XYZ file of C-alpha atoms in Angstrom:
625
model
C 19.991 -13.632 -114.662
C 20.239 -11.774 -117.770
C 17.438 -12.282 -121.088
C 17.895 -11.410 -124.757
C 14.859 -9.347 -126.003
C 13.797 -8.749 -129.373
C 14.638 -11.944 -130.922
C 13.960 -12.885 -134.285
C 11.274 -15.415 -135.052
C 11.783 -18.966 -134.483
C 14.556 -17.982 -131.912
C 14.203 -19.319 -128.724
C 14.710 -17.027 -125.759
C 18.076 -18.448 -123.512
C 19.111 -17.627 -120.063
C 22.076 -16.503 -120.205
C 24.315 -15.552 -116.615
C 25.386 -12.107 -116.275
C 27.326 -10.041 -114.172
C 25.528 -8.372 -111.128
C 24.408 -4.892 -112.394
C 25.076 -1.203 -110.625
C 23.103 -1.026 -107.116
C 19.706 0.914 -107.687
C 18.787 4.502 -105.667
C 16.896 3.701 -102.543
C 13.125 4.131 -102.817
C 11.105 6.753 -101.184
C 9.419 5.807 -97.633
C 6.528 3.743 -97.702
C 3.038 5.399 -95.936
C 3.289 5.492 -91.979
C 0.786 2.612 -90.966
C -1.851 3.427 -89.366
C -2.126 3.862 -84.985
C -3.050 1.337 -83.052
C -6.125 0.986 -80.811
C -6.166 2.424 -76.921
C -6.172 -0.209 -74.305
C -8.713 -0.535 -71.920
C -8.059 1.722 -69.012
C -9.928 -0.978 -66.590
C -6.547 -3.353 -66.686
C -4.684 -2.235 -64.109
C -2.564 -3.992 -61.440
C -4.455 -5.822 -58.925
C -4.281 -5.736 -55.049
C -1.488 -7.483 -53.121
C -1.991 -10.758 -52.417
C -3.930 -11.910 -49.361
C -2.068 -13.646 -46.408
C -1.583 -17.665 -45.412
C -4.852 -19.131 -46.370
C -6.259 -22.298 -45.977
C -9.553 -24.199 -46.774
C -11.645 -26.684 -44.787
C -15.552 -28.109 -45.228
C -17.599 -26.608 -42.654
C -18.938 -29.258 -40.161
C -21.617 -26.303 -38.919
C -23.037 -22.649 -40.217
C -20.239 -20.667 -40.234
C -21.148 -16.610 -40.627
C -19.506 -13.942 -42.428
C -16.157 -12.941 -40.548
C -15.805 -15.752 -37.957
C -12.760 -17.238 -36.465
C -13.051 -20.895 -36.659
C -11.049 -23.944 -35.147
C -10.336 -27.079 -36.628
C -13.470 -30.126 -36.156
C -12.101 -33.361 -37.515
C -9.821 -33.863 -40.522
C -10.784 -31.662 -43.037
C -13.753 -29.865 -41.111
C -13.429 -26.693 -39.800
C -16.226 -24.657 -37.233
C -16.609 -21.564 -35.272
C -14.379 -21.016 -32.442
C -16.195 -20.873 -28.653
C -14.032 -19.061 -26.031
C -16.262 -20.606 -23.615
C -14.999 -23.778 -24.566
C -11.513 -24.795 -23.493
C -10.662 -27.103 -25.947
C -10.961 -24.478 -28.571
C -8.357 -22.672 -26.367
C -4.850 -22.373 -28.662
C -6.050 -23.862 -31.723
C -7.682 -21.171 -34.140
C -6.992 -21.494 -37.372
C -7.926 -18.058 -38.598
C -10.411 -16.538 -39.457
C -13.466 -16.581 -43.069
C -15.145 -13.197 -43.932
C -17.702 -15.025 -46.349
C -17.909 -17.792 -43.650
C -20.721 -20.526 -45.192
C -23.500 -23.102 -45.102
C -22.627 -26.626 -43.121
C -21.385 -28.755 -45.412
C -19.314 -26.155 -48.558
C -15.838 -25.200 -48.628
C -14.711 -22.670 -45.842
C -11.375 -19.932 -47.115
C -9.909 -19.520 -44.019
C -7.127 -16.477 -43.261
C -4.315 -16.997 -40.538
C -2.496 -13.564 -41.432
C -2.871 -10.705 -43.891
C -5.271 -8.334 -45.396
C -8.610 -9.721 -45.514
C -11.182 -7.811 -47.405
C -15.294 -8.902 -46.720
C -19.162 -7.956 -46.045
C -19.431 -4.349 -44.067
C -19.682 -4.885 -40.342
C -20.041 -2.273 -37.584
C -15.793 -1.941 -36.856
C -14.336 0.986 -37.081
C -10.617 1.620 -38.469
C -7.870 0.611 -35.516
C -9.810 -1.563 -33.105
C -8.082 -4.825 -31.929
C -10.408 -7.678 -33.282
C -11.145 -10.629 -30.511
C -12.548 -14.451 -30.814
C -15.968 -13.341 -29.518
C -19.126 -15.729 -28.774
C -19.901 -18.011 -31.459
C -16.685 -17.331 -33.208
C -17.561 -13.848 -34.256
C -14.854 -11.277 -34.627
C -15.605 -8.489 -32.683
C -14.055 -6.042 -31.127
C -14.817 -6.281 -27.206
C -12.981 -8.568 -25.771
C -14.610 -11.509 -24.045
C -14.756 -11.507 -19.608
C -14.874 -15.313 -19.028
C -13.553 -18.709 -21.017
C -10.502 -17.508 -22.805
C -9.060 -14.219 -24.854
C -7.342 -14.277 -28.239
C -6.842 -11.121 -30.587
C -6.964 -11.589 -34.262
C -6.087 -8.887 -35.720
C -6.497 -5.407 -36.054
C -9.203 -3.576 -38.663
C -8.274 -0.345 -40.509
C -12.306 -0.280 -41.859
C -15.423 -1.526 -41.644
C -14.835 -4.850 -44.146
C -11.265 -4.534 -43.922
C -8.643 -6.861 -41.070
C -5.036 -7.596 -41.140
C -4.991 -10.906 -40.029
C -2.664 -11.619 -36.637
C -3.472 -14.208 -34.306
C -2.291 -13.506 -31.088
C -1.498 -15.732 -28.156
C -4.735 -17.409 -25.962
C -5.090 -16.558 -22.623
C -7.388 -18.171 -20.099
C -9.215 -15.359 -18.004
C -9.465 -15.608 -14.619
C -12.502 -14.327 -12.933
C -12.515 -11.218 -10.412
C -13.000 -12.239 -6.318
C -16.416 -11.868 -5.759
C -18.822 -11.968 -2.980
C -16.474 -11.004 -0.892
C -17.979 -9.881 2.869
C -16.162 -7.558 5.185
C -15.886 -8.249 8.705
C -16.702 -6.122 11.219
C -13.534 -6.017 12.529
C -11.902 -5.302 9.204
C -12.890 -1.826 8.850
C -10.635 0.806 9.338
C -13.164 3.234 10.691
C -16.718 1.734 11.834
C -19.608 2.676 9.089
C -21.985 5.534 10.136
C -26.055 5.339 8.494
C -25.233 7.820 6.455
C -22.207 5.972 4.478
C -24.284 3.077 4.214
C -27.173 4.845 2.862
C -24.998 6.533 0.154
C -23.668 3.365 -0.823
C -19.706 5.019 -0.342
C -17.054 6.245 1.248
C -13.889 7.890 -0.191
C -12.707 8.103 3.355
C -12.676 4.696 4.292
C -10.177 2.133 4.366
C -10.205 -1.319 4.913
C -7.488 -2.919 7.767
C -5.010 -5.176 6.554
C -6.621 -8.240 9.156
C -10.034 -7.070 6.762
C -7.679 -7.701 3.597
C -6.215 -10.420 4.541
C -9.628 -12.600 6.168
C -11.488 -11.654 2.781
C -8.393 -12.169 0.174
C -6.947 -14.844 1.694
C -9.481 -17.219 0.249
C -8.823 -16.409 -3.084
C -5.031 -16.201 -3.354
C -3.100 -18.579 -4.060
C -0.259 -18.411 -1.335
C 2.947 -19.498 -2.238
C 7.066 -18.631 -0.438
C 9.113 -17.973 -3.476
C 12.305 -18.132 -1.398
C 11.563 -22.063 -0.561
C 10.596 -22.775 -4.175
C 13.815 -21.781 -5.491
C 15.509 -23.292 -1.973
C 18.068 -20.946 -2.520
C 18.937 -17.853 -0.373
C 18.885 -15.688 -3.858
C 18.260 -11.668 -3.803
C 16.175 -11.924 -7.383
C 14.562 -14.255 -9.560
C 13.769 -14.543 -13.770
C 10.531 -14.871 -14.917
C 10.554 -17.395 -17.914
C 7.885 -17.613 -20.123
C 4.921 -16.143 -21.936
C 5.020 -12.141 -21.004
C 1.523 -10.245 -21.340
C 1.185 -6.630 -21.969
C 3.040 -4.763 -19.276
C 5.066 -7.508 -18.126
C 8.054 -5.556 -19.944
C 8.997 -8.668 -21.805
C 9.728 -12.583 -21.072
C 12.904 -13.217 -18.725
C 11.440 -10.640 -16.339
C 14.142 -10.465 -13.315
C 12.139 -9.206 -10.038
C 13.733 -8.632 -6.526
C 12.738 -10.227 -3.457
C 10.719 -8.423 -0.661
C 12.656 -7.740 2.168
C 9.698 -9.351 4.174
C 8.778 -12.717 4.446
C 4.913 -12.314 4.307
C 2.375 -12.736 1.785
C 3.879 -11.205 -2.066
C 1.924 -11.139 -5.325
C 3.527 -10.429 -8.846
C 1.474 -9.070 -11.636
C 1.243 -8.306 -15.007
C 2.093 -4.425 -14.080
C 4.896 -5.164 -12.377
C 4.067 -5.012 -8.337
C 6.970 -6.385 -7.356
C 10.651 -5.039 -8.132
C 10.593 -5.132 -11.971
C 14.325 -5.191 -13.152
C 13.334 -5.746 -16.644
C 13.211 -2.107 -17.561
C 14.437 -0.379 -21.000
C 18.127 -0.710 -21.488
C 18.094 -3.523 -18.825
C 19.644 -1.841 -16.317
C 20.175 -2.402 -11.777
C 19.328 0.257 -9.839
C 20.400 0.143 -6.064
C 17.416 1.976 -4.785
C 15.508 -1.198 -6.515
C 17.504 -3.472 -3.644
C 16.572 -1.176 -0.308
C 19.045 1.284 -0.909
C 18.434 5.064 0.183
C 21.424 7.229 -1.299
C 20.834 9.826 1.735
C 24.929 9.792 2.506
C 24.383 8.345 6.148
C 22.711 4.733 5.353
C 25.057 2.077 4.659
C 23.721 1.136 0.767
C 26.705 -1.801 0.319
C 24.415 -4.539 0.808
C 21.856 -3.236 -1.788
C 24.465 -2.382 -4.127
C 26.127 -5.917 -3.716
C 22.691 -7.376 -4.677
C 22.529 -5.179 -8.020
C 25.831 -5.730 -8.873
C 24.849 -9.937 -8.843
C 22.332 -9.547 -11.042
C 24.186 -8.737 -14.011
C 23.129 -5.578 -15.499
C 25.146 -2.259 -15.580
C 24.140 -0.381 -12.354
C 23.041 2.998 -13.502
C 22.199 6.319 -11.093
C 18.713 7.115 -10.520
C 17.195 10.257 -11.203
C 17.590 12.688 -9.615
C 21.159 12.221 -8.325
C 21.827 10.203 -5.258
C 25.280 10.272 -2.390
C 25.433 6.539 -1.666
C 27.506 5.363 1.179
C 29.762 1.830 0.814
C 31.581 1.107 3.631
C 32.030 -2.639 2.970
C 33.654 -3.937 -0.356
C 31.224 -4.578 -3.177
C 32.636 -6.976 -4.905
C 33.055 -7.030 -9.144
C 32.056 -9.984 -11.133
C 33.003 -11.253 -14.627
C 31.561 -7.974 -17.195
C 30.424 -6.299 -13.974
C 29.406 -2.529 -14.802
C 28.943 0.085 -12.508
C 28.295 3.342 -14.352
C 26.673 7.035 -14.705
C 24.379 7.918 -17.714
C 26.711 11.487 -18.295
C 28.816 13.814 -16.418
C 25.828 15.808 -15.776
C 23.933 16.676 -11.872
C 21.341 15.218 -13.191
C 22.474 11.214 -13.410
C 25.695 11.135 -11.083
C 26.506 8.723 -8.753
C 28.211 10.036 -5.862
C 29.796 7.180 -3.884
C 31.475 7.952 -0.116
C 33.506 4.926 2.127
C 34.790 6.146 5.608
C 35.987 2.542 6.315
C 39.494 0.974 5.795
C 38.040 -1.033 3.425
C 38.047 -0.644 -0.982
C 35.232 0.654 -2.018
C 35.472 -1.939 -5.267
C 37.141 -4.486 -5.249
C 37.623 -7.532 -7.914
C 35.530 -10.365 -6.268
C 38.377 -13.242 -6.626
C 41.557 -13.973 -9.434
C 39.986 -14.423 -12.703
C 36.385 -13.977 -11.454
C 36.486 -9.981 -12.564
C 37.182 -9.902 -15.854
C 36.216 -7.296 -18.334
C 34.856 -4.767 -15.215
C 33.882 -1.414 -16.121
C 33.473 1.803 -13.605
C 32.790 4.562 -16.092
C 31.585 7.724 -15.067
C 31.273 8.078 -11.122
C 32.528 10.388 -8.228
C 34.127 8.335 -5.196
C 35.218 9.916 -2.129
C 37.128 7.865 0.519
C 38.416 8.696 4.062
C 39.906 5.934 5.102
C 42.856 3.970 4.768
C 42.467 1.598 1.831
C 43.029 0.567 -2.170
C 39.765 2.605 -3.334
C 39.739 0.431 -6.456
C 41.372 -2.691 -6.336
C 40.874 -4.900 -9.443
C 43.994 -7.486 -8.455
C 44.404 -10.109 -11.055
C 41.981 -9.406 -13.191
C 42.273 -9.397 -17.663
C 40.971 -6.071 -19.587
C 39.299 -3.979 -16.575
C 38.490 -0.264 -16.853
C 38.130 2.859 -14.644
C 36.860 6.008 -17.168
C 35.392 9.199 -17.023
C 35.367 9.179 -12.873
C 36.055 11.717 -10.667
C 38.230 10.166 -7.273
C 39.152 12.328 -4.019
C 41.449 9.823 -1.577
C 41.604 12.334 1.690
C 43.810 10.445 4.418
C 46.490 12.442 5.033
C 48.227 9.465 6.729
C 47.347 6.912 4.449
C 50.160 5.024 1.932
C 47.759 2.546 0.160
C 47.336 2.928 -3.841
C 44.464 4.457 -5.454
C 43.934 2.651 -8.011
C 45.707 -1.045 -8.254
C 45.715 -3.456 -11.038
C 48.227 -6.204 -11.841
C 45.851 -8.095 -14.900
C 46.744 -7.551 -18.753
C 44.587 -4.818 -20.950
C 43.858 -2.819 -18.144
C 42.636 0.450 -19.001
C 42.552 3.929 -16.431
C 41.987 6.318 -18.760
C 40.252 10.422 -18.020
C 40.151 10.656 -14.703
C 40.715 13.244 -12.446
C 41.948 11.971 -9.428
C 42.843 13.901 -6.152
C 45.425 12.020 -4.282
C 45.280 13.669 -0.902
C 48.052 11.219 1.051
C 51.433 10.446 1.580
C 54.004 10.737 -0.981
C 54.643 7.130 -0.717
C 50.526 6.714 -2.170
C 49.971 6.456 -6.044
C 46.894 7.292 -7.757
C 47.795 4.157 -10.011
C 49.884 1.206 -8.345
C 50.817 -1.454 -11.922
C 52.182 -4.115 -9.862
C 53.282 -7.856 -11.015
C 53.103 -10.894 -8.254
C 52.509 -14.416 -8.898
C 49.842 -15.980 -6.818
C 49.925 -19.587 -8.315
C 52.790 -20.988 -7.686
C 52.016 -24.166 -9.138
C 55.400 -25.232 -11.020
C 55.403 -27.011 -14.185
C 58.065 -29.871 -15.622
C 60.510 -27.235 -16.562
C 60.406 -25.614 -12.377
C 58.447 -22.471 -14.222
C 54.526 -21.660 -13.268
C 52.193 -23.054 -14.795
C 49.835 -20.902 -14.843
C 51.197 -17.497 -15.690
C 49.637 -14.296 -14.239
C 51.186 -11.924 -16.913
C 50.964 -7.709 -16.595
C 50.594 -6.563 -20.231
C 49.552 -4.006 -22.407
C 48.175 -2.021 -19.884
C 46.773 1.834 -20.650
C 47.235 4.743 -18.329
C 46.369 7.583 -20.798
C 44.635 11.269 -20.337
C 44.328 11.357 -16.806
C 44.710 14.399 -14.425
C 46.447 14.124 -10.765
C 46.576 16.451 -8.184
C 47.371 16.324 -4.707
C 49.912 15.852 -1.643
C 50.501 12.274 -2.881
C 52.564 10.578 -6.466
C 51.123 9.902 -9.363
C 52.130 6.459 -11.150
C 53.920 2.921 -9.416
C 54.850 0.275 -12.229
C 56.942 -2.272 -10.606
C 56.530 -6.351 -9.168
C 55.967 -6.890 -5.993
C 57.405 -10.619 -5.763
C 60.231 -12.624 -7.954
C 58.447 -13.043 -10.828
C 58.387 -11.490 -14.962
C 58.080 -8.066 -14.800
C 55.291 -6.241 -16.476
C 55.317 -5.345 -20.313
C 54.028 -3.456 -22.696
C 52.726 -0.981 -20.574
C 51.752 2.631 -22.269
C 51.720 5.958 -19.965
C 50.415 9.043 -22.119
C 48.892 12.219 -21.898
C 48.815 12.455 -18.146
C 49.076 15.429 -16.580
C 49.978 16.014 -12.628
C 50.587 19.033 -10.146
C 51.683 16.710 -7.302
C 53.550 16.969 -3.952
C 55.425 13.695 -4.677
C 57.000 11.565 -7.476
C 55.566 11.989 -11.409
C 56.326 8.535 -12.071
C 58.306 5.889 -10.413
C 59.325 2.433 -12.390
C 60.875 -0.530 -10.565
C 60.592 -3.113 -12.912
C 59.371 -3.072 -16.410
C 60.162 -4.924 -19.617
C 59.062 -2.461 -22.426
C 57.287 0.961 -21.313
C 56.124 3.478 -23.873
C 56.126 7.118 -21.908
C 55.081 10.188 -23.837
C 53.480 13.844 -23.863
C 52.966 13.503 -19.944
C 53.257 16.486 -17.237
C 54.975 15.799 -14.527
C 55.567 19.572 -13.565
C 56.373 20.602 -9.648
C 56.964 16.964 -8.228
C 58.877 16.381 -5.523
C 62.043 15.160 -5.130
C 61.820 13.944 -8.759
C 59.365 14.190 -11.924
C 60.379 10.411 -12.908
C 62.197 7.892 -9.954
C 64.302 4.914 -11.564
C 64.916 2.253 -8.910
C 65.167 -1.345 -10.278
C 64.522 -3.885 -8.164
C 66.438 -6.864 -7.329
C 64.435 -10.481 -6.402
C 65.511 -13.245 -4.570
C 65.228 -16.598 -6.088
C 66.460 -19.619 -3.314
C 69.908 -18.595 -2.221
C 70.686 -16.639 -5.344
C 69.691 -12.900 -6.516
C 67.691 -12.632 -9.875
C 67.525 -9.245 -11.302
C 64.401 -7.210 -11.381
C 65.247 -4.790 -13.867
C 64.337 -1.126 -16.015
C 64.329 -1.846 -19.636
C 63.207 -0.549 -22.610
C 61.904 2.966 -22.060
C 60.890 5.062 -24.940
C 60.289 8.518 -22.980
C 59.498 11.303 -25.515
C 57.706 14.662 -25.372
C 57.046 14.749 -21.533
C 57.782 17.716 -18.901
C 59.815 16.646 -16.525
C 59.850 19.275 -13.899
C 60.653 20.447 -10.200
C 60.266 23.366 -7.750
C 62.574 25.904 -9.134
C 64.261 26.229 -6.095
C 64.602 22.825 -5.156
C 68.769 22.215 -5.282
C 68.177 18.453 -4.972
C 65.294 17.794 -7.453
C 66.012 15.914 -10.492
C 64.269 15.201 -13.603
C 65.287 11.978 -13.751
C 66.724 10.045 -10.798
C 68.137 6.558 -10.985
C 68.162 5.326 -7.576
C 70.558 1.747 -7.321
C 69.974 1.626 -3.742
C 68.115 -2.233 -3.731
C 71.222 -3.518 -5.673
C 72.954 -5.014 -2.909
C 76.089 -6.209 -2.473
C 76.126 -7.652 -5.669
C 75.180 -4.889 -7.554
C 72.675 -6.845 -9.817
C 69.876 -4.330 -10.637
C 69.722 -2.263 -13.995
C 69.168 0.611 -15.902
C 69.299 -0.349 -19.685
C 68.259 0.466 -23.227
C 66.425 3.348 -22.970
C 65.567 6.684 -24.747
C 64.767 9.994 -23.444
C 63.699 12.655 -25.974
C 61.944 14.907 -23.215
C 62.240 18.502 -21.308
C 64.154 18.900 -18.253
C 62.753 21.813 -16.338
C 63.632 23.973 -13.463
C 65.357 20.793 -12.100
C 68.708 20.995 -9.291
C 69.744 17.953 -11.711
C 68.056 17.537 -14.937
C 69.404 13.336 -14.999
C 71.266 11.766 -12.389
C 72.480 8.365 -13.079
C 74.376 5.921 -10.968
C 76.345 2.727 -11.623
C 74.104 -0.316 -13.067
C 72.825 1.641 -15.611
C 73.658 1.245 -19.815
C 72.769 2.470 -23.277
C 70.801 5.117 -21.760
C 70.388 8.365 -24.471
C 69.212 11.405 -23.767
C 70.122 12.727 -27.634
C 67.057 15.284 -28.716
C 66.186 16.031 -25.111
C 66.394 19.680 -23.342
C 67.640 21.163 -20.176
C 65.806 24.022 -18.595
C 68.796 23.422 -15.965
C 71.750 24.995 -14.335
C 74.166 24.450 -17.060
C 76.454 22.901 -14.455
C 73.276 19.926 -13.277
C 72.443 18.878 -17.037
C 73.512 15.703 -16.041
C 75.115 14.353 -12.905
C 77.045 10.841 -12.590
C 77.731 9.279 -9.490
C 79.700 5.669 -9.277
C 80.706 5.577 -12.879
C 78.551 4.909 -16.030
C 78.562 3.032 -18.425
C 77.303 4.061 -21.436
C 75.164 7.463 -22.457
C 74.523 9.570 -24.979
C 73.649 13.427 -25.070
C 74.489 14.092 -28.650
C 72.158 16.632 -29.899
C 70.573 17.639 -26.769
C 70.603 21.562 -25.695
């Protein structure tokens, strides 16, 4: 608003509007206020917060730091171990405690602060007489821990489990004919004798009375090599679910809290053969003992030191059966020896081995047998072992497997028989024949995705069988890498296959040929069904025989099981590989198609690059040298 000023008299003074007016300078600062007060140093955060607490009337005198059970809805008084009834049921514990009749605050975990006392910092607080909380633990009626102090008026609250204590034999007289060796004057007089021992009739006339006696085996009224402890576990039980062996005897047997019997309940739960009666001295037939850890479920692990364990029956794999060394090392190996015609492992049944695991052992067999046999069996394993097969007469497999996801993979394997043995047989056979509406099996017992990768072979024997042993689909999916071999016999041989992926393998000096092609033919009623080579993808491998044998081939394809109608094949496979040293570098007969060779090379007699007998087909060695 805008005024006139200076108006003449009798003029009345109007407001009149105006228009807003220029915006003024800004003023100086006003004068800094003044500073506030200090607060008071004494508020500062206050101790954490106690534990669970609760509060009852007190039906007696309850004292400062007493553990108190409950007396009656709403009532609460001091705990008695002498009393069973109070056994189980502490509430917790007061440290101001109070007179009959007032409000009791009762702690059942925490920090508890309260009146000085005579504990010291870390002793384990028990119920004592009365209630009181003490730190000597009570010999009769029944034990509970508290808690633990860290000072003289300061607990952390933690009520432990009761336990009803069982008084200590007493009064127990010796017979005279229960000593050892008969008491002189003197050892009476001195009131001992390091010396002497007492006979196990003495034992057994004066503990007899006061032991419960009791057959496990006829309890459980089965014939079983271990048992699991359910249940509450005290301290040096090693935890609830406690598996124990049985004695080999039949007499009196007592298990306590420390473990007297066979504790398999150890750290890493874990079966140790020496646990079962085994002795690992190389002469005492351990198969028996290691049958029994095997059944129990946990890996079975070497003891320390080392031990030479001979098998010479079968143990027998179960479903996630593992038998395996802590490390490569002296210290933790198992050495495992069979001189029987028997396997040393063996799948314990179709479908009942799944998922087995040998990682990490040294076998040595003698005799004339599968050393591993894991039959039909999904996603087992042999890894990390070390396996010498020695009879020089002997044609069986090393290794055999015909289950999917099988995995051999880093082993060194000495293959010290015929030519006609393999360190791994991948086989395919049909054991169900149950036939379904459509006249197919039911139940099919398929052979894929199988591994055979960084392994090492050496030997008068062959390295690697994949083939079926019976009319049925041939395995698949099967993936050979990485191997290397200085063998008397064949690199690889394939019979029957669907889809085989075969690269950076060394099949170098084998004998008559580094990889054998000879498909299969299968009977099926009157008729012939084909067996069948298909889909190979072979790159990056040595293929390789003695220099100066004239006959050796890198690759042979062998027709010979075609019969007369000629019905086995070769087909649609790739070879990107080195042909070395070889009489023939490929030789290829009639039933085989789209095989290449393109990007491969021939170490060979420029005459033997490739050799074709009965006509072919198709090939292709575009761009190989």
């Amino acid at each position: 608003m805008a005024y006139l000023v200076d108006a003449p008299t009798g003029v009345s003074v109007i407001p009149v509007a105006g228009s807003t007016g220029a915006r003024g300078e800004r003023g100086d600062p006003g004068e800094k206020g003044d500073k506030g007060e200090k607060g008071d140093p004494s508020l500062v955060p206050g101790p954490p917060g106690a534990g669970a607490q609760t509060s009852r009337l007190a039906s007696a005198n309850v004292p400062q730091w007493t553990a108190v059970v409950p007396d009656g809805p709403g009532y609460c008084a001091p705990a008695d171990p002498s009393n069973p009834n109070h056994k189980g049921i502490v509430l917790g514990v007061t440290a101001q405690g109070g007179a009959q009749g007032t409000l009791i605050q009762i702690q059942s975990s925490g920090d508890l602060d309260g009146p000085e006392t005579t504990w010291s910092g870390e002793q384990t607080l028990y119920v004592g007489a009365g209630g009181a909380v003490v730190p000597t633990a009570p010999t009769s009626g029944w034990l509970q821990a508290v808690g633990a102090s860290s000072s003289s008026s300061h607990m952390v609250v933690s009520l432990g489990i009761a336990e009803t204590i069982t008084p200590p034999a007493s009064g127990a007289q010796i017979p005279a004919s229960g000593a050892a060796q008969r008491a002189t004057a003197a050892k009476i007089a001195a009131g001992t004798d390091d010396s002497a021992w007492i006979s196990a009739l003495g034992l057994s006339s004066v503990l007899a009375p006061q032991l419960t006696r009791s057959n496990l085996a006829s309890k459980l009224a089965l014939p079983l090599p271990f048992v699991t402890m359910a249940g509450y576990a005290a301290v040096g039980d090693l935890g609830a679910g406690a598996v124990y062996a049985r004695s080999a005897t039949q007499g009196l047997l007592g298990i306590q809290a420390q473990g007297a019997w066979y504790n398999l309940s150890l750290p890493g739960r874990i079966a140790n053969p020496a646990w079962f009666g085994a002795k690992g001295d190389g002469a005492t037939d351990d198969t028996a003992a290691w049958q029994a850890a095997v059944d129990t479920g946990f890996p079975v692990v070497a003891s320390t030191p080392p031990a030479s364990y001979l098998i010479n029956s079968t143990v027998l794999l179960r479903i996630g059966s593992i038998v395996r060394s802590d490390g490569p090392s002296a210290i933790t190996k198992i050495v495992v020896t069979t001189t029987s015609d028997l396997p040393t492992f063996r799948g314990a049944g179709n479908s009942q081995a799944h998922n087995a695991l040998i990682s990490g052992i040294e076998i040595n067999h003698s005799g004339d047998a599968i050393v591993i046999d894991f039959g039909y069996n999904l996603a087992c394993e042999v890894r990390n072992c070390t396996i010498r097969a020695s009879k020089s007469t002997s044609t069986k497999p090393i290794i055999y497997y015909r289950g999917s996801f099988t995995k051999i993979i880093s082993n060194r394997v000495d293959n010290f028989r015929t030519t006609n043995s393999y360190v791994v047989h991948c086989d395919r056979r049909q054991d169900d024949k149950t036939k379904n509406s459509s006249n197919e099996f039911a139940n099919q017992e398929l052979n894929i995705e199988s591994l055979i990768n960084d392994n090492y072979f050496a030997g008068t024997g062959s390295g690697i069988l994949i083939g079926a042993s019976e009319d049925c689909p041939r395995p698949e999916g099967v993936s050979v890498s990485r191997n290397g071999s200085i063998l008397q016999g064949v690199g690889i041989k394939v019979e029957a296959i669907l889809w085989l992926k075969h690269t950076d393998n060394t099949w170098d000096q084998a004998r008559p040929y580094a990889m054998w092609i000879q498909p299969i033919p299968f009977t099926n009623g009157a008729g012939q069904k084909v067996g069948g080579v298909t889909g190979i993808n072979s790159s990056g491998n040595w293929l390789s025989t003695p220099a100066d044998m004239i006959n050796g081939s890198g690759l042979y394809h062998d027709n010979a099981g075609t019969g007369a109608l000629g019905q086995s094949y070769f087909a649609d496979s790739t070879f990107k590989d080195h042909f070395a040293y070889c009489g023939y570098g490929a030789v290829l007969r009639f039933g085989c198609t789209e095989i290449d060779f393109a990007g491969s090379i021939f170490y060979c007699p420029p005459s033997a690059l490739l050799r074709q007998i009965e006509g072919l087909h198709e090939r292709r060695m575009a761009g190989s040298s």
